[in-house]
GROMACS .gro file of C-alpha atoms in nm:
model
  354
    1MET     CA    1  -8.503  -3.185   2.354
    2SER     CA    2  -8.814  -3.205   2.154
    3THR     CA    3  -8.794  -3.236   1.725
    4GLN     CA    4  -8.972  -2.848   1.760
    5GLU     CA    5  -8.639  -2.714   1.953
    6ALA     CA    6  -8.355  -2.905   1.784
    7ARG     CA    7  -8.498  -2.769   1.445
    8LEU     CA    8  -8.517  -2.385   1.555
    9ARG     CA    9  -8.133  -2.464   1.697
   10LEU     CA   10  -8.045  -2.598   1.359
   11VAL     CA   11  -8.217  -2.266   1.180
   12SER     CA   12  -8.060  -2.049   1.441
   13GLY     CA   13  -7.681  -2.220   1.372
   14LEU     CA   14  -7.714  -2.210   1.001
   15THR     CA   15  -7.865  -1.823   1.034
   16GLN     CA   16  -7.571  -1.735   1.260
   17GLY     CA   17  -7.310  -1.931   1.028
   18ARG     CA   18  -7.431  -1.719   0.727
   19GLU     CA   19  -7.398  -1.398   0.939
   20LYS     CA   20  -7.049  -1.478   1.022
   21ILE     CA   21  -6.982  -1.545   0.627
   22ARG     CA   22  -7.128  -1.235   0.545
   23TYR     CA   23  -6.931  -1.070   0.775
   24LEU     CA   24  -6.576  -1.191   0.658
   25ARG     CA   25  -6.679  -1.142   0.264
   26ASP     CA   26  -6.803  -0.776   0.335
   27GLU     CA   27  -6.541  -0.732   0.638
   28ARG     CA   28  -6.271  -0.933   0.642
   29PRO     CA   29  -6.229  -1.084   0.285
   30HIS     CA   30  -5.855  -1.118   0.307
   31TRP     CA   31  -5.902  -1.332   0.614
   32LEU     CA   32  -6.238  -1.562   0.422
   33ILE     CA   33  -5.960  -1.616   0.131
   34LEU     CA   34  -5.659  -1.742   0.383
   35GLY     CA   35  -5.858  -1.959   0.551
   36GLY     CA   36  -5.982  -2.104   0.272
   37MET     CA   37  -5.721  -2.187   0.108
   38VAL     CA   38  -5.521  -2.315   0.389
   39PHE     CA   39  -5.850  -2.564   0.492
   40ILE     CA   40  -5.846  -2.658   0.117
   41ALA     CA   41  -5.519  -2.740   0.103
   42LEU     CA   42  -5.568  -2.945   0.438
   43LEU     CA   43  -5.853  -3.176   0.289
   44LEU     CA   44  -5.594  -3.260  -0.039
   45MET     CA   45  -5.265  -3.374   0.184
   46ASP     CA   46  -5.177  -3.523   0.500
   47PRO     CA   47  -5.149  -3.307   0.818
   48ALA     CA   48  -4.783  -3.285   0.907
   49THR     CA   49  -4.704  -3.240   0.508
   50TRP     CA   50  -4.996  -2.951   0.507
   51LEU     CA   51  -4.812  -2.771   0.811
   52THR     CA   52  -4.450  -2.782   0.701
   53LEU     CA   53  -4.585  -2.645   0.362
   54THR     CA   54  -4.789  -2.367   0.532
   55ILE     CA   55  -4.527  -2.218   0.748
   56SER     CA   56  -4.281  -2.218   0.467
   57GLY     CA   57  -4.536  -2.060   0.233
   58MET     CA   58  -4.589  -1.808   0.501
   59ALA     CA   59  -4.219  -1.780   0.516
   60MET     CA   60  -4.183  -1.717   0.156
   61GLY     CA   61  -4.458  -1.484   0.155
   62ALA     CA   62  -4.253  -1.282   0.422
   63MET     CA   63  -3.984  -1.226   0.150
   64LEU     CA   64  -4.209  -1.136  -0.079
   65PHE     CA   65  -4.373  -0.904   0.106
   66LEU     CA   66  -4.034  -0.763   0.192
   67MET     CA   67  -3.989  -0.651  -0.152
   68ALA     CA   68  -4.340  -0.605  -0.245
   69SER     CA   69  -4.411  -0.318   0.009
   70GLY     CA   70  -4.202  -0.105  -0.116
   71MET     CA   71  -4.354  -0.068  -0.439
   72THR     CA   72  -4.663  -0.066  -0.239
   73LEU     CA   73  -4.508   0.276  -0.074
   74THR     CA   74  -4.430   0.413  -0.394
   75PHE     CA   75  -4.712   0.297  -0.627
   76GLY     CA   76  -4.999   0.319  -0.388
   77LEU     CA   77  -4.928   0.630  -0.151
   78MET     CA   78  -4.726   0.842  -0.437
   79SER     CA   79  -4.889   0.709  -0.745
   80VAL     CA   80  -4.558   0.662  -0.896
   81LEU     CA   81  -4.518   0.358  -1.165
   82ASN     CA   82  -4.162   0.282  -1.065
   83LEU     CA   83  -4.092  -0.036  -1.307
   84ALA     CA   84  -3.777   0.009  -1.192
   85HIS     CA   85  -3.809  -0.153  -0.861
   86GLY     CA   86  -3.686  -0.492  -0.978
   87ALA     CA   87  -3.350  -0.334  -1.036
   88PHE     CA   88  -3.348  -0.232  -0.669
   89ILE     CA   89  -3.410  -0.589  -0.558
   90SER     CA   90  -3.104  -0.682  -0.795
   91LEU     CA   91  -2.902  -0.425  -0.651
   92GLY     CA   92  -2.936  -0.511  -0.290
   93ALA     CA   93  -2.941  -0.904  -0.363
   94PHE     CA   94  -2.577  -0.824  -0.505
   95VAL     CA   95  -2.461  -0.575  -0.220
   96GLY     CA   96  -2.582  -0.809   0.021
   97ALA     CA   97  -2.389  -1.090  -0.160
   98THR     CA   98  -2.066  -0.881  -0.174
   99VAL     CA   99  -2.083  -0.876   0.193
  100LEU     CA  100  -2.112  -1.254   0.270
  101THR     CA  101  -1.894  -1.356  -0.005
  102THR     CA  102  -1.609  -1.116   0.003
  103TRP     CA  103  -1.584  -0.883   0.302
  104LEU     CA  104  -1.735  -1.107   0.593
  105THR     CA  105  -1.647  -1.438   0.442
  106GLY     CA  106  -1.487  -1.548   0.766
  107TYR     CA  107  -1.801  -1.496   0.948
  108THR     CA  108  -2.053  -1.724   0.749
  109GLY     CA  109  -1.842  -2.038   0.748
  110PRO     CA  110  -1.881  -2.119   1.149
  111ALA     CA  111  -2.198  -2.351   1.227
  112SER     CA  112  -2.313  -2.077   1.494
  113LEU     CA  113  -2.610  -1.853   1.420
  114ALA     CA  114  -2.438  -1.567   1.626
  115ILE     CA  115  -2.174  -1.516   1.435
  116ASN     CA  116  -2.343  -1.565   1.126
  117MET     CA  117  -2.540  -1.297   1.228
  118MET     CA  118  -2.253  -1.060   1.244
  119ALA     CA  119  -2.239  -1.113   0.876
  120VAL     CA  120  -2.582  -1.124   0.778
  121ILE     CA  121  -2.709  -0.823   0.955
  122PRO     CA  122  -2.440  -0.586   0.784
  123ALA     CA  123  -2.521  -0.755   0.470
  124LEU     CA  124  -2.908  -0.632   0.530
  125VAL     CA  125  -2.810  -0.320   0.656
  126LEU     CA  126  -2.615  -0.267   0.361
  127ALA     CA  127  -2.821  -0.374   0.095
  128LEU     CA  128  -3.080  -0.118   0.251
  129LEU     CA  129  -2.831   0.188   0.280
  130VAL     CA  130  -2.705   0.146  -0.075
  131ALA     CA  131  -3.044   0.066  -0.231
  132GLY     CA  132  -3.206   0.336  -0.058
  133LEU     CA  133  -2.899   0.597  -0.148
  134VAL     CA  134  -2.961   0.491  -0.521
  135GLY     CA  135  -3.330   0.577  -0.492
  136TRP     CA  136  -3.274   0.881  -0.362
  137ALA     CA  137  -3.069   0.978  -0.704
  138PHE     CA  138  -3.333   0.790  -0.911
  139GLU     CA  139  -3.603   0.993  -0.746
  140LEU     CA  140  -3.440   1.337  -0.790
  141LEU     CA  141  -3.259   1.234  -1.201
  142VAL     CA  142  -3.592   1.040  -1.297
  143ILE     CA  143  -3.879   1.042  -1.138
  144LYS     CA  144  -3.946   1.432  -0.964
  145PRO     CA  145  -3.954   1.594  -1.348
  146VAL     CA  146  -4.259   1.309  -1.437
  147TYR     CA  147  -4.495   1.363  -1.141
  148GLY     CA  148  -4.847   1.326  -1.190
  149ASP     CA  149  -4.776   1.161  -1.540
  150HIS     CA  150  -4.797   0.769  -1.552
  151LEU     CA  151  -4.737   0.763  -1.911
  152LYS     CA  152  -4.385   0.924  -1.879
  153GLN     CA  153  -4.328   0.713  -1.515
  154ILE     CA  154  -4.373   0.394  -1.710
  155LEU     CA  155  -4.100   0.508  -2.027
  156VAL     CA  156  -3.830   0.658  -1.760
  157THR     CA  157  -3.838   0.389  -1.484
  158VAL     CA  158  -3.821   0.123  -1.790
  159GLY     CA  159  -3.494   0.285  -1.921
  160GLY     CA  160  -3.357   0.392  -1.570
  161SER     CA  161  -3.433  -0.034  -1.514
  162ILE     CA  162  -3.202  -0.097  -1.806
  163VAL     CA  163  -2.965   0.149  -1.707
  164LEU     CA  164  -2.927   0.029  -1.340
  165ILE     CA  165  -2.913  -0.348  -1.449
  166GLN     CA  166  -2.626  -0.277  -1.693
  167LEU     CA  167  -2.459  -0.088  -1.400
  168ILE     CA  168  -2.497  -0.389  -1.183
  169GLU     CA  169  -2.336  -0.637  -1.457
  170VAL     CA  170  -2.076  -0.366  -1.498
  171VAL     CA  171  -1.941  -0.363  -1.177
  172TRP     CA  172  -2.016  -0.777  -1.088
  173GLY     CA  173  -2.019  -0.914  -1.408
  174ALA     CA  174  -2.308  -1.080  -1.601
  175ASN     CA  175  -2.276  -1.439  -1.499
  176GLU     CA  176  -2.451  -1.586  -1.237
  177ILE     CA  177  -2.342  -1.568  -0.864
  178PRO     CA  178  -2.366  -1.809  -0.594
  179VAL     CA  179  -2.413  -1.686  -0.276
  180PRO     CA  180  -2.376  -1.997  -0.056
  181ARG     CA  181  -2.583  -1.961   0.269
  182PRO     CA  182  -2.402  -1.939   0.608
  183SER     CA  183  -2.392  -2.234   0.770
  184GLY     CA  184  -2.573  -2.180   1.115
  185LEU     CA  185  -2.899  -2.103   0.847
  186ARG     CA  186  -2.862  -2.401   0.679
  187GLY     CA  187  -3.054  -2.721   0.860
  188ALA     CA  188  -3.408  -2.764   1.017
  189PHE     CA  189  -3.541  -2.771   1.395
  190ILE     CA  190  -3.708  -3.114   1.378
  191VAL     CA  191  -3.933  -3.150   1.656
  192PRO     CA  192  -4.053  -3.514   1.714
  193ASP     CA  193  -4.414  -3.557   1.802
  194ALA     CA  194  -4.500  -3.193   1.815
  195ILE     CA  195  -4.863  -3.164   1.751
  196PRO     CA  196  -5.070  -3.400   1.878
  197LEU     CA  197  -5.241  -3.619   1.553
  198ILE     CA  198  -5.024  -3.438   1.309
  199GLY     CA  199  -4.663  -3.580   1.438
  200GLY     CA  200  -4.317  -3.388   1.410
  201LEU     CA  201  -4.257  -3.062   1.282
  202VAL     CA  202  -3.985  -2.987   1.048
  203LEU     CA  203  -3.868  -2.584   1.091
  204GLU     CA  204  -3.621  -2.487   0.837
  205LYS     CA  205  -3.415  -2.230   1.019
  206TYR     CA  206  -3.382  -1.934   0.730
  207ARG     CA  207  -3.761  -1.931   0.634
  208LEU     CA  208  -3.793  -1.895   1.054
  209ILE     CA  209  -3.572  -1.593   1.044
  210ALA     CA  210  -3.742  -1.452   0.672
  211LEU     CA  211  -4.098  -1.499   0.861
  212THR     CA  212  -3.992  -1.331   1.169
  213LEU     CA  213  -3.839  -1.049   0.979
  214GLY     CA  214  -4.112  -1.012   0.758
  215LEU     CA  215  -4.365  -0.976   1.050
  216ALA     CA  216  -4.150  -0.735   1.225
  217VAL     CA  217  -4.096  -0.479   0.930
  218TYR     CA  218  -4.468  -0.528   0.861
  219GLY     CA  219  -4.551  -0.413   1.213
  220ALA     CA  220  -4.311  -0.100   1.178
  221MET     CA  221  -4.472   0.000   0.899
  222VAL     CA  222  -4.835  -0.045   0.982
  223TRP     CA  223  -4.724   0.149   1.281
  224THR     CA  224  -4.561   0.433   1.101
  225ILE     CA  225  -4.798   0.458   0.851
  226GLU     CA  226  -5.131   0.444   1.106
  227ARG     CA  227  -4.997   0.583   1.390
  228THR     CA  228  -4.728   0.856   1.371
  229ARG     CA  229  -4.787   1.206   1.234
  230LEU     CA  230  -4.530   1.129   0.963
  231GLY     CA  231  -4.783   0.853   0.840
  232ILE     CA  232  -5.084   1.105   0.892
  233LEU     CA  233  -4.855   1.358   0.672
  234ILE     CA  234  -4.838   1.101   0.407
  235ARG     CA  235  -5.153   0.978   0.369
  236ALA     CA  236  -5.314   1.364   0.382
  237GLY     CA  237  -5.073   1.411   0.106
  238VAL     CA  238  -5.176   1.186  -0.102
  239GLU     CA  239  -5.545   1.306  -0.076
  240SER     CA  240  -5.436   1.664  -0.125
  241ARG     CA  241  -5.128   1.770  -0.172
  242GLU     CA  242  -5.256   2.128  -0.181
  243MET     CA  243  -5.397   2.113   0.170
  244VAL     CA  244  -5.071   1.978   0.331
  245GLU     CA  245  -4.834   2.223   0.164
  246ILE     CA  246  -5.078   2.540   0.298
  247GLN     CA  247  -4.983   2.374   0.633
  248GLY     CA  248  -4.621   2.449   0.594
  249TYR     CA  249  -4.531   2.119   0.519
  250ARG     CA  250  -4.299   2.009   0.243
  251ILE     CA  251  -4.462   1.759   0.073
  252GLY     CA  252  -4.204   1.706  -0.233
  253LEU     CA  253  -3.942   1.621   0.108
  254LEU     CA  254  -4.209   1.353   0.237
  255PHE     CA  255  -4.257   1.174  -0.132
  256LEU     CA  256  -3.889   1.206  -0.155
  257GLY     CA  257  -3.844   1.034   0.192
  258VAL     CA  258  -4.126   0.740   0.083
  259PHE     CA  259  -3.963   0.654  -0.217
  260ILE     CA  260  -3.590   0.629  -0.055
  261ALA     CA  261  -3.757   0.377   0.181
  262GLY     CA  262  -3.943   0.185  -0.061
  263SER     CA  263  -3.602   0.172  -0.292
  264ALA     CA  264  -3.448   0.048   0.053
  265LEU     CA  265  -3.685  -0.205   0.117
  266ALA     CA  266  -3.658  -0.324  -0.191
  267GLY     CA  267  -3.282  -0.353  -0.130
  268MET     CA  268  -3.321  -0.537   0.188
  269GLY     CA  269  -3.572  -0.774   0.041
  270GLY     CA  270  -3.315  -0.892  -0.234
  271ALA     CA  271  -3.037  -0.963  -0.026
  272MET     CA  272  -3.327  -1.194   0.158
  273TRP     CA  273  -3.425  -1.344  -0.163
  274ALA     CA  274  -3.045  -1.406  -0.252
  275MET     CA  275  -2.969  -1.600   0.056
  276TYR     CA  276  -3.289  -1.775  -0.012
  277ARG     CA  277  -3.207  -1.910  -0.349
  278GLU     CA  278  -2.822  -1.899  -0.332
  279ILE     CA  279  -2.740  -1.811  -0.683
  280ILE     CA  280  -2.841  -1.444  -0.839
  281THR     CA  281  -2.852  -1.297  -1.137
  282ALA     CA  282  -2.866  -0.899  -1.244
  283HIS     CA  283  -3.222  -0.955  -1.361
  284MET     CA  284  -3.371  -1.164  -1.070
  285GLY     CA  285  -3.536  -0.852  -0.980
  286GLU     CA  286  -3.712  -0.841  -1.329
  287GLU     CA  287  -3.829  -1.177  -1.293
  288LEU     CA  288  -3.973  -1.159  -0.904
  289MET     CA  289  -4.147  -0.814  -1.041
  290ILE     CA  290  -4.449  -1.029  -1.161
  291SER     CA  291  -4.508  -1.167  -0.793
  292VAL     CA  292  -4.482  -0.809  -0.678
  293ILE     CA  293  -4.705  -0.652  -0.925
  294VAL     CA  294  -4.984  -0.917  -0.871
  295ILE     CA  295  -4.945  -0.910  -0.491
  296ILE     CA  296  -4.970  -0.524  -0.484
  297ILE     CA  297  -5.273  -0.541  -0.737
  298LEU     CA  298  -5.406  -0.837  -0.505
  299GLY     CA  299  -5.370  -0.676  -0.178
  300GLY     CA  300  -5.543  -0.336  -0.312
  301LEU     CA  301  -5.341  -0.044  -0.412
  302GLY     CA  302  -5.180   0.139  -0.156
  303SER     CA  303  -5.242  -0.084   0.145
  304VAL     CA  304  -4.951  -0.222   0.360
  305ARG     CA  305  -5.196  -0.470   0.519
  306GLY     CA  306  -5.286  -0.582   0.179
  307CYS     CA  307  -4.959  -0.610   0.067
  308PHE     CA  308  -4.878  -0.810   0.379
  309TYR     CA  309  -5.200  -1.061   0.313
  310GLY     CA  310  -5.147  -1.089  -0.060
  311ALA     CA  311  -4.800  -1.175  -0.028
  312LEU     CA  312  -4.878  -1.419   0.229
  313LEU     CA  313  -5.143  -1.557  -0.011
  314VAL     CA  314  -4.907  -1.574  -0.308
  315GLY     CA  315  -4.632  -1.775  -0.090
  316LEU     CA  316  -4.874  -2.033  -0.009
  317ILE     CA  317  -5.068  -2.077  -0.301
  318ASN     CA  318  -4.705  -2.133  -0.452
  319LEU     CA  319  -4.608  -2.405  -0.233
  320TYR     CA  320  -4.921  -2.578  -0.230
  321VAL     CA  321  -4.986  -2.611  -0.618
  322GLY     CA  322  -4.632  -2.662  -0.688
  323TYR     CA  323  -4.635  -2.998  -0.414
  324LEU     CA  324  -5.005  -3.113  -0.547
  325GLU     CA  325  -4.949  -3.022  -0.971
  326PRO     CA  326  -4.596  -2.851  -1.013
  327ARG     CA  327  -4.683  -2.794  -1.391
  328LEU     CA  328  -4.941  -2.533  -1.270
  329ALA     CA  329  -4.729  -2.372  -0.982
  330ALA     CA  330  -4.646  -2.118  -1.240
  331VAL     CA  331  -5.008  -2.007  -1.379
  332ALA     CA  332  -5.169  -2.058  -0.981
  333THR     CA  333  -5.022  -1.684  -0.905
  334VAL     CA  334  -5.196  -1.525  -1.198
  335GLY     CA  335  -5.511  -1.715  -1.151
  336LEU     CA  336  -5.507  -1.628  -0.789
  337MET     CA  337  -5.502  -1.297  -0.906
  338VAL     CA  338  -5.758  -1.326  -1.151
  339GLY     CA  339  -6.020  -1.484  -0.935
  340VAL     CA  340  -5.953  -1.215  -0.639
  341LEU     CA  341  -6.024  -0.940  -0.904
  342MET     CA  342  -6.339  -1.087  -1.059
  343TRP     CA  343  -6.489  -1.108  -0.678
  344ARG     CA  344  -6.319  -0.762  -0.551
  345PRO     CA  345  -6.209  -0.562  -0.847
  346GLN     CA  346  -6.038  -0.274  -0.584
  347GLY     CA  347  -5.832  -0.556  -0.405
  348LEU     CA  348  -5.869  -0.716  -0.084
  349ILE     CA  349  -5.785  -0.402   0.144
  350PRO     CA  350  -5.795  -0.076  -0.049
  351VAL     CA  351  -5.713   0.208   0.180
  352ILE     CA  352  -5.707   0.512  -0.024
  353LYS     CA  353  -5.736   0.674  -0.378
  354VAL     CA  354  -5.486   0.689  -0.619
   0.00000   0.00000   0.00000
């Protein structure tokens, strides 16, 4: 190969590389920032630690997605600022904890995943149903009178959040409640020499289940919003409420369903988080609201896909920074949001006007 040919190939390769980066920057910014974060982390730690933290961060992101996806629906699709969302997370956590530690405690002791799931699944389903039912009443009593007025929504949902948290404390008490994780969900799968050059792999059981559930919920939400008639009607109603009503559809009923679904997802996410942290308080939802709000702003308002990738980014940066410099872990999430918004003020994957 002559020097001239080598130079031409080098120039061609650089040009193609710039085109790919430009495509990722403009069309797939979530892939660009996710890949960049993972690659930089790989450079700063040994491969085995990096792989373990990456899988754990994705699992943490999946749990955050379960909680944030509900607020994405209500805030993004309905333009409702529901600052009581954290109270629904707490409610789901306490309902799930009651099932696990009081009603079906006999199924959590044996170190059998199959037997444990006979308690975990009812706990998640009941948390989802109770949060959805309370969300139904909350929408009718608190949200419905203030549709279209964000200032009033902030005021009434903050008040509603205080009432819900006080009710939780009345029913379950104001003290912390331990929620021991079922025996079959403790521990990890250890795969020695799983990957060449990296070595063994440690996969925590509960995080794998959380990741699987998060991916399943994400797939179901994307399919519903983008591929079904119901999703089309909801998106059309957000763009033009009058147009949908002229077609004979009851947009108010559609939005009520969306709010119930958002509240139910918050409850299920709270139950998952309770088993992850193994201790709950009535104010745990309020503490998680910072991460939830960061995720929906980071991903782009109204975007289920953006919410999912935003949650993954938040989960990963928490664990990466927490491992490298624990004192910076608390500010890493906010720093990530500020950096992304300076680059893309509309978020990573904005989809609709709100």
